[in-house]
Amino acid sequence: MTDQPTSPYPQSEPPPPDPAQAAPAYSDAPAGQSWAPPPPATQQYAGVPAQSGPVGKVRGTGLCILLFIVTLGIYGLFWYYNTHEEMKRSCGEGIGGVLALILGFFISIVMVFLTPHEVGRLYERRQQKPPVSALTGLWILLPLAGGIVWFVKTNGALNAYWKSLGAA
């Protein structure tokens, strides 16, 4: 004879589930049925936390360029402050508005690379290909036209991100 343990159940049928390991039943669920929470109402990307803060403001690229010219560059500092503050409030990461304002005022060349990098990170957190990155800052090397191309790309990517979250 063999020393194999014998089971009271035929080998073709699995044993019944252990009630101690079953999921707890919800009080309003019919007897014998367990309750599972409904899926979330908003679409989330795999492994990425939901948007934790408010959605930023969509800013017209042409109007921003005009304001930059009319105010002799002062609007650029305002833009840095507001966009970085919105990005930080929205996702909880980034340098924030105050540091962006200080860097923009004292060493603005850093912001040319840092701003598109942070905008690109917004996309990466949602596991999307970022339309801009720190390398976008290299556009600034082209006199006059490079700054415009940089701003159009960076502000356009940021606007598209906010619109994808429901901004008007």
Backbone as CSV, one residue per row, in Angstrom:
resi,resn,N_x,N_y,N_z,CA_x,CA_y,CA_z,C_x,C_y,C_z
1,MET,0.821,-1.178,0.000,0.000,0.000,0.000,0.867,1.244,0.000
2,THR,0.301,2.339,-0.446,1.050,3.603,-0.492,0.755,4.415,0.750
3,ASP,1.694,5.312,1.089,1.525,6.158,2.260,0.991,7.546,1.901
4,GLN,0.269,7.662,0.806,-0.272,8.957,0.424,-1.515,9.259,1.246
5,PRO,-1.648,10.548,1.680,-2.851,10.880,2.440,-4.071,10.804,1.533
6,THR,-5.136,10.355,2.097,-6.363,10.248,1.320,-7.251,11.446,1.609
7,SER,-7.947,11.884,0.592,-8.829,13.035,0.711,-10.263,12.543,0.625
8,PRO,-11.174,13.157,1.371,-12.575,12.738,1.285,-13.220,13.182,-0.027
9,TYR,-12.523,13.986,-0.840,-13.079,14.487,-2.095,-12.447,13.758,-3.258
10,PRO,-13.231,13.489,-4.272,-12.651,12.866,-5.467,-11.604,13.804,-6.078
11,GLN,-10.607,13.229,-6.757,-9.526,14.030,-7.301,-9.979,14.939,-8.435
12,SER,-11.079,14.668,-9.053,-11.543,15.510,-10.157,-12.187,16.797,-9.664
13,GLU,-12.616,16.849,-8.405,-13.265,18.039,-7.866,-12.341,18.716,-6.856
14,PRO,-12.212,20.044,-6.933,-11.408,20.731,-5.924,-12.174,20.800,-4.606
15,PRO,-11.458,20.893,-3.505,-12.157,20.986,-2.217,-12.908,22.303,-2.133
16,PRO,-13.975,22.373,-1.341,-14.739,23.616,-1.216,-13.870,24.697,-0.552
17,PRO,-14.149,25.961,-0.818,-13.337,27.031,-0.242,-13.498,27.085,1.268
18,ASP,-12.429,27.485,1.917,-12.442,27.608,3.370,-13.165,28.902,3.731
19,PRO,-14.233,28.857,4.516,-14.974,30.069,4.846,-14.127,31.095,5.595
20,ALA,-13.109,30.662,6.314,-12.259,31.599,7.053,-11.411,32.454,6.113
21,GLN,-11.145,31.967,4.895,-10.331,32.706,3.940,-11.171,33.477,2.932
22,ALA,-12.449,33.351,2.975,-13.323,34.043,2.017,-13.340,35.533,2.309
23,ALA,-13.660,36.310,1.291,-13.755,37.761,1.444,-14.900,38.098,2.379
24,PRO,-14.743,39.131,3.189,-15.835,39.490,4.087,-17.067,39.929,3.295
25,ALA,-18.201,39.525,3.771,-19.447,39.859,3.085,-19.901,41.254,3.483
26,TYR,-20.391,42.009,2.529,-20.923,43.344,2.771,-22.311,43.166,3.376
27,SER,-22.654,44.003,4.320,-23.901,43.814,5.053,-25.142,43.918,4.170
28,ASP,-25.101,44.711,3.092,-26.261,44.846,2.219,-26.262,43.842,1.070
29,ALA,-25.200,43.054,0.954,-25.118,42.087,-0.133,-26.016,40.897,0.180
30,PRO,-26.575,40.274,-0.863,-27.375,39.074,-0.633,-26.536,38.007,0.063
31,ALA,-27.185,37.128,0.791,-26.488,36.085,1.551,-25.604,35.259,0.629
32,GLY,-24.381,35.023,1.081,-23.454,34.195,0.317,-22.654,34.957,-0.731
33,GLN,-22.929,36.223,-0.927,-22.184,36.996,-1.916,-21.299,38.006,-1.203
34,SER,-20.103,38.155,-1.713,-19.203,39.145,-1.126,-19.307,40.445,-1.918
35,TRP,-18.863,41.499,-1.300,-18.964,42.819,-1.911,-17.595,43.287,-2.352
36,ALA,-17.520,43.880,-3.519,-16.280,44.490,-4.005,-16.589,45.933,-4.352
37,PRO,-15.661,46.865,-4.079,-15.932,48.266,-4.394,-16.043,48.472,-5.897
38,PRO,-16.853,49.436,-6.332,-16.988,49.692,-7.766,-15.699,50.276,-8.321
39,PRO,-15.469,50.133,-9.632,-14.269,50.725,-10.218,-14.338,52.246,-10.120
40,PRO,-13.182,52.906,-10.090,-13.194,54.366,-9.986,-13.866,54.999,-11.198
41,ALA,-14.492,56.151,-10.964,-15.230,56.822,-12.031,-14.301,57.509,-13.016
42,THR,-13.116,57.894,-12.566,-12.192,58.591,-13.462,-11.176,57.609,-14.014
43,GLN,-10.725,57.868,-15.217,-9.729,57.020,-15.837,-8.373,57.323,-15.219
44,GLN,-7.677,56.283,-14.795,-6.345,56.458,-14.245,-5.380,55.658,-15.083
45,TYR,-4.150,56.097,-15.114,-3.117,55.384,-15.839,-2.469,54.403,-14.885
46,ALA,-2.086,53.248,-15.402,-1.569,52.172,-14.567,-0.373,52.634,-13.744
47,GLY,-0.462,52.435,-12.449,0.644,52.738,-11.564,0.874,54.214,-11.293
48,VAL,0.016,55.071,-11.777,0.191,56.503,-11.595,-0.929,57.018,-10.701
49,PRO,-0.576,57.726,-9.642,-1.636,58.226,-8.767,-2.528,59.219,-9.484
50,ALA,-3.752,59.324,-9.035,-4.704,60.265,-9.617,-4.216,61.689,-9.416
51,GLN,-4.716,62.573,-10.227,-4.384,63.990,-10.107,-4.750,64.435,-8.704
52,SER,-3.783,64.942,-7.972,-4.042,65.245,-6.573,-4.458,66.686,-6.336
53,GLY,-4.262,67.541,-7.293,-4.558,68.947,-7.079,-5.366,69.541,-8.212
54,PRO,-5.544,70.855,-8.166,-6.354,71.520,-9.186,-5.667,71.540,-10.546
55,VAL,-6.469,71.660,-11.569,-5.980,71.747,-12.941,-5.511,73.180,-13.191
56,GLY,-4.420,73.311,-13.921,-3.867,74.629,-14.210,-4.651,75.383,-15.269
57,LYS,-4.229,76.600,-15.503,-4.905,77.499,-16.435,-4.283,77.394,-17.830
58,VAL,-5.139,77.380,-18.844,-4.681,77.401,-20.229,-4.404,78.855,-20.604
59,ARG,-3.197,79.118,-21.076,-2.798,80.479,-21.443,-2.550,80.543,-22.948
60,GLY,-3.169,81.506,-23.594,-2.984,81.688,-25.030,-1.540,82.038,-25.358
61,THR,-0.935,81.276,-26.250,0.476,81.463,-26.573,0.727,82.827,-27.197
62,GLY,-0.099,83.227,-28.143,0.090,84.529,-28.797,-0.036,85.690,-27.826
63,LEU,-1.023,85.634,-26.950,-1.212,86.685,-25.953,-0.025,86.745,-24.995
64,CYS,0.482,85.588,-24.597,1.640,85.563,-23.699,2.863,86.192,-24.367
65,ILE,3.090,85.894,-25.635,4.227,86.488,-26.346,4.055,87.997,-26.439
66,LEU,2.837,88.447,-26.745,2.568,89.883,-26.821,2.812,90.558,-25.467
67,LEU,2.322,89.960,-24.395,2.534,90.524,-23.059,4.016,90.551,-22.682
68,PHE,4.745,89.531,-23.092,6.181,89.492,-22.833,6.879,90.674,-23.514
69,ILE,6.491,90.950,-24.757,7.108,92.048,-25.504,6.708,93.395,-24.908
70,VAL,5.421,93.575,-24.647,4.916,94.861,-24.144,5.500,95.196,-22.769
71,THR,5.655,94.180,-21.912,6.161,94.431,-20.560,7.685,94.326,-20.480
72,LEU,8.335,94.221,-21.622,9.802,94.122,-21.699,10.353,92.956,-20.872
73,GLY,9.665,91.843,-20.901,10.136,90.620,-20.255,9.596,90.366,-18.866
74,ILE,8.961,91.337,-18.259,8.449,91.149,-16.898,7.360,90.073,-16.862
75,TYR,6.547,89.992,-17.909,5.511,88.961,-17.949,6.128,87.561,-17.909
76,GLY,7.328,87.410,-18.420,8.003,86.107,-18.381,8.174,85.606,-16.955
77,LEU,8.518,86.514,-16.029,8.653,86.129,-14.625,7.303,85.717,-14.049
78,PHE,6.263,86.458,-14.395,4.901,86.128,-13.972,4.516,84.747,-14.504
79,TRP,4.834,84.497,-15.771,4.507,83.210,-16.398,5.247,82.074,-15.696
80,TYR,6.549,82.254,-15.438,7.317,81.226,-14.724,6.683,80.920,-13.371
81,TYR,6.388,81.971,-12.620,5.819,81.779,-11.285,4.499,80.996,-11.361
82,ASN,3.591,81.467,-12.190,2.261,80.844,-12.249,2.295,79.418,-12.789
83,THR,3.013,79.169,-13.847,3.016,77.822,-14.429,3.660,76.814,-13.482
84,HIS,4.765,77.203,-12.856,5.423,76.259,-11.939,4.609,76.048,-10.666
85,GLU,3.954,77.083,-10.201,3.093,76.933,-9.024,1.912,76.015,-9.340
86,GLU,1.316,76.171,-10.521,0.200,75.303,-10.923,0.642,73.857,-11.064
87,MET,1.827,73.637,-11.652,2.318,72.270,-11.814,2.552,71.623,-10.450
88,LYS,3.118,72.384,-9.516,3.378,71.823,-8.186,2.081,71.539,-7.443
89,ARG,1.114,72.438,-7.523,-0.172,72.202,-6.860,-0.901,71.011,-7.461
90,SER,-0.764,70.842,-8.757,-1.489,69.790,-9.453,-0.963,68.399,-9.130
91,CYS,0.357,68.230,-9.157,0.901,66.880,-8.975,1.703,66.712,-7.698
92,GLY,1.959,67.802,-6.988,2.698,67.696,-5.736,4.197,67.628,-5.894
93,GLU,4.693,67.751,-7.104,6.133,67.701,-7.350,6.551,68.902,-8.177
94,GLY,7.818,69.221,-8.118,8.346,70.323,-8.907,8.929,71.403,-8.016
95,ILE,9.443,72.460,-8.640,10.132,73.498,-7.872,9.187,74.532,-7.288
96,GLY,8.002,74.661,-7.821,7.046,75.641,-7.309,7.307,77.030,-7.849
97,GLY,6.376,77.926,-7.587,6.413,79.266,-8.156,7.483,80.172,-7.603
98,VAL,7.715,80.141,-6.291,8.682,81.057,-5.683,10.092,80.767,-6.185
99,LEU,10.486,79.511,-6.168,11.821,79.158,-6.655,11.942,79.436,-8.153
100,ALA,10.888,79.192,-8.916,10.908,79.492,-10.349,11.087,80.988,-10.575
101,LEU,10.432,81.802,-9.784,10.567,83.252,-9.897,11.990,83.695,-9.568
102,ILE,12.557,83.158,-8.502,13.929,83.513,-8.118,14.921,83.088,-9.196
103,LEU,14.791,81.852,-9.681,15.693,81.382,-10.741,15.498,82.186,-12.017
104,GLY,14.246,82.477,-12.359,13.964,83.258,-13.559,14.544,84.660,-13.487
105,PHE,14.560,85.246,-12.311,15.075,86.602,-12.148,16.601,86.635,-12.161
106,PHE,17.235,85.705,-11.443,18.689,85.756,-11.301,19.447,84.949,-12.347
107,ILE,18.995,83.759,-12.671,19.683,82.935,-13.675,18.647,82.321,-14.622
108,SER,18.098,83.173,-15.459,16.973,82.771,-16.316,17.331,81.663,-17.298
109,ILE,18.594,81.500,-17.644,18.961,80.448,-18.595,18.603,79.065,-18.032
110,VAL,18.627,78.914,-16.711,18.254,77.633,-16.086,16.788,77.314,-16.371
111,MET,15.952,78.337,-16.342,14.514,78.125,-16.536,14.186,77.684,-17.957
112,VAL,15.021,78.046,-18.895,14.808,77.650,-20.289,14.874,76.130,-20.418
113,PHE,15.662,75.491,-19.576,15.784,74.038,-19.600,14.869,73.369,-18.566
114,LEU,14.718,74.004,-17.419,13.943,73.414,-16.329,12.438,73.394,-16.606
115,THR,11.915,74.445,-17.203,10.467,74.508,-17.444,9.987,73.405,-18.389
116,PRO,10.592,73.217,-19.564,10.108,72.111,-20.407,10.359,70.741,-19.780
117,HIS,11.404,70.646,-18.957,11.646,69.375,-18.263,10.483,69.053,-17.328
118,GLU,10.040,70.035,-16.565,8.919,69.795,-15.640,7.618,69.535,-16.388
119,VAL,7.408,70.214,-17.498,6.202,69.949,-18.298,6.263,68.512,-18.831
120,GLY,7.425,68.105,-19.298,7.587,66.731,-19.773,7.335,65.704,-18.681
121,ARG,7.745,66.017,-17.449,7.511,65.113,-16.322,6.017,64.917,-16.036
122,LEU,5.213,65.946,-16.299,3.765,65.787,-16.140,3.267,64.653,-17.028
123,TYR,3.749,64.629,-18.256,3.348,63.579,-19.196,3.905,62.221,-18.772
124,GLU,5.156,62.201,-18.315,5.767,60.932,-17.920,5.034,60.304,-16.738
125,ARG,4.528,61.106,-15.831,3.783,60.573,-14.688,2.523,59.850,-15.141
126,ARG,2.021,60.223,-16.292,0.834,59.555,-16.855,1.241,58.492,-17.873
127,GLN,2.521,58.175,-17.894,3.091,57.177,-18.796,2.816,57.504,-20.255
128,GLN,2.976,58.776,-20.585,2.842,59.230,-21.965,4.183,59.779,-22.417
129,LYS,4.373,59.780,-23.712,5.606,60.329,-24.269,5.571,61.846,-24.118
130,PRO,6.583,62.419,-23.462,6.574,63.875,-23.267,6.862,64.618,-24.571
131,PRO,6.063,65.640,-24.900,6.301,66.408,-26.119,7.465,67.389,-25.990
132,VAL,7.866,67.707,-24.763,9.003,68.600,-24.526,9.872,67.999,-23.422
133,SER,11.135,68.411,-23.417,12.068,67.956,-22.384,13.090,69.067,-22.168
134,ALA,14.066,68.802,-21.327,15.110,69.791,-21.085,15.829,70.155,-22.384
135,LEU,15.907,69.225,-23.302,16.572,69.500,-24.582,15.840,70.555,-25.411
136,THR,14.577,70.765,-25.119,13.815,71.803,-25.813,14.459,73.165,-25.572
137,GLY,15.150,73.321,-24.458,15.835,74.568,-24.137,16.915,74.937,-25.133
138,LEU,17.392,73.976,-25.905,18.428,74.277,-26.901,17.926,75.201,-28.008
139,TRP,16.606,75.315,-28.161,16.051,76.231,-29.155,16.486,77.668,-28.873
140,ILE,16.783,77.974,-27.643,17.141,79.333,-27.269,18.451,79.773,-27.928
141,LEU,19.221,78.816,-28.432,20.481,79.151,-29.094,20.266,79.874,-30.420
142,LEU,19.091,79.707,-31.025,18.774,80.448,-32.256,18.325,81.862,-31.875
143,PRO,18.984,82.874,-32.394,18.586,84.248,-32.027,17.133,84.537,-32.418
144,LEU,16.399,85.182,-31.538,15.018,85.626,-31.678,14.032,84.497,-31.965
145,ALA,14.164,83.845,-33.108,13.209,82.788,-33.482,13.268,81.613,-32.514
146,GLY,14.434,81.316,-31.972,14.581,80.191,-31.053,13.763,80.368,-29.787
147,GLY,13.737,81.580,-29.248,12.950,81.852,-28.054,11.461,81.694,-28.310
148,ILE,11.044,82.109,-29.497,9.628,81.979,-29.852,9.264,80.502,-30.024
149,VAL,10.132,79.746,-30.721,9.880,78.317,-30.906,9.841,77.620,-29.543
150,TRP,10.788,77.963,-28.661,10.821,77.368,-27.320,9.508,77.622,-26.585
151,PHE,9.053,78.863,-26.606,7.839,79.197,-25.870,6.608,78.531,-26.477
152,VAL,6.519,78.518,-27.801,5.372,77.892,-28.466,5.312,76.406,-28.104
153,LYS,6.456,75.725,-28.142,6.479,74.295,-27.810,6.149,74.058,-26.338
154,THR,6.777,74.804,-25.447,6.601,74.582,-24.014,5.193,74.951,-23.557
155,ASN,4.736,76.141,-23.918,3.399,76.564,-23.510,2.329,75.698,-24.183
156,GLY,2.558,75.312,-25.430,1.603,74.446,-26.133,1.470,73.091,-25.458
157,ALA,2.599,72.503,-25.033,2.562,71.208,-24.356,1.856,71.329,-23.009
158,LEU,2.122,72.417,-22.289,1.472,72.621,-20.995,-0.030,72.825,-21.171
159,ASN,-0.420,73.627,-22.161,-1.845,73.835,-22.437,-2.544,72.526,-22.804
160,ALA,-1.881,71.716,-23.638,-2.469,70.435,-24.039,-2.642,69.518,-22.825
161,TYR,-1.690,69.562,-21.908,-1.808,68.743,-20.700,-2.998,69.181,-19.855
162,TRP,-3.113,70.485,-19.630,-4.247,70.995,-18.816,-5.573,70.674,-19.504
163,LYS,-5.623,70.814,-20.828,-6.872,70.513,-21.548,-7.231,69.034,-21.419
164,SER,-6.218,68.157,-21.403,-6.502,66.728,-21.266,-7.094,66.387,-19.909
165,LEU,-6.904,67.298,-18.938,-7.488,67.112,-17.601,-8.808,67.845,-17.435
166,GLY,-9.268,68.499,-18.510,-10.571,69.134,-18.465,-10.566,70.651,-18.351
167,ALA,-9.401,71.283,-18.458,-9.348,72.747,-18.395,-10.025,73.340,-19.635
168,ALA,-10.648,74.515,-19.453,-11.342,75.153,-20.567,-10.362,75.897,-21.449
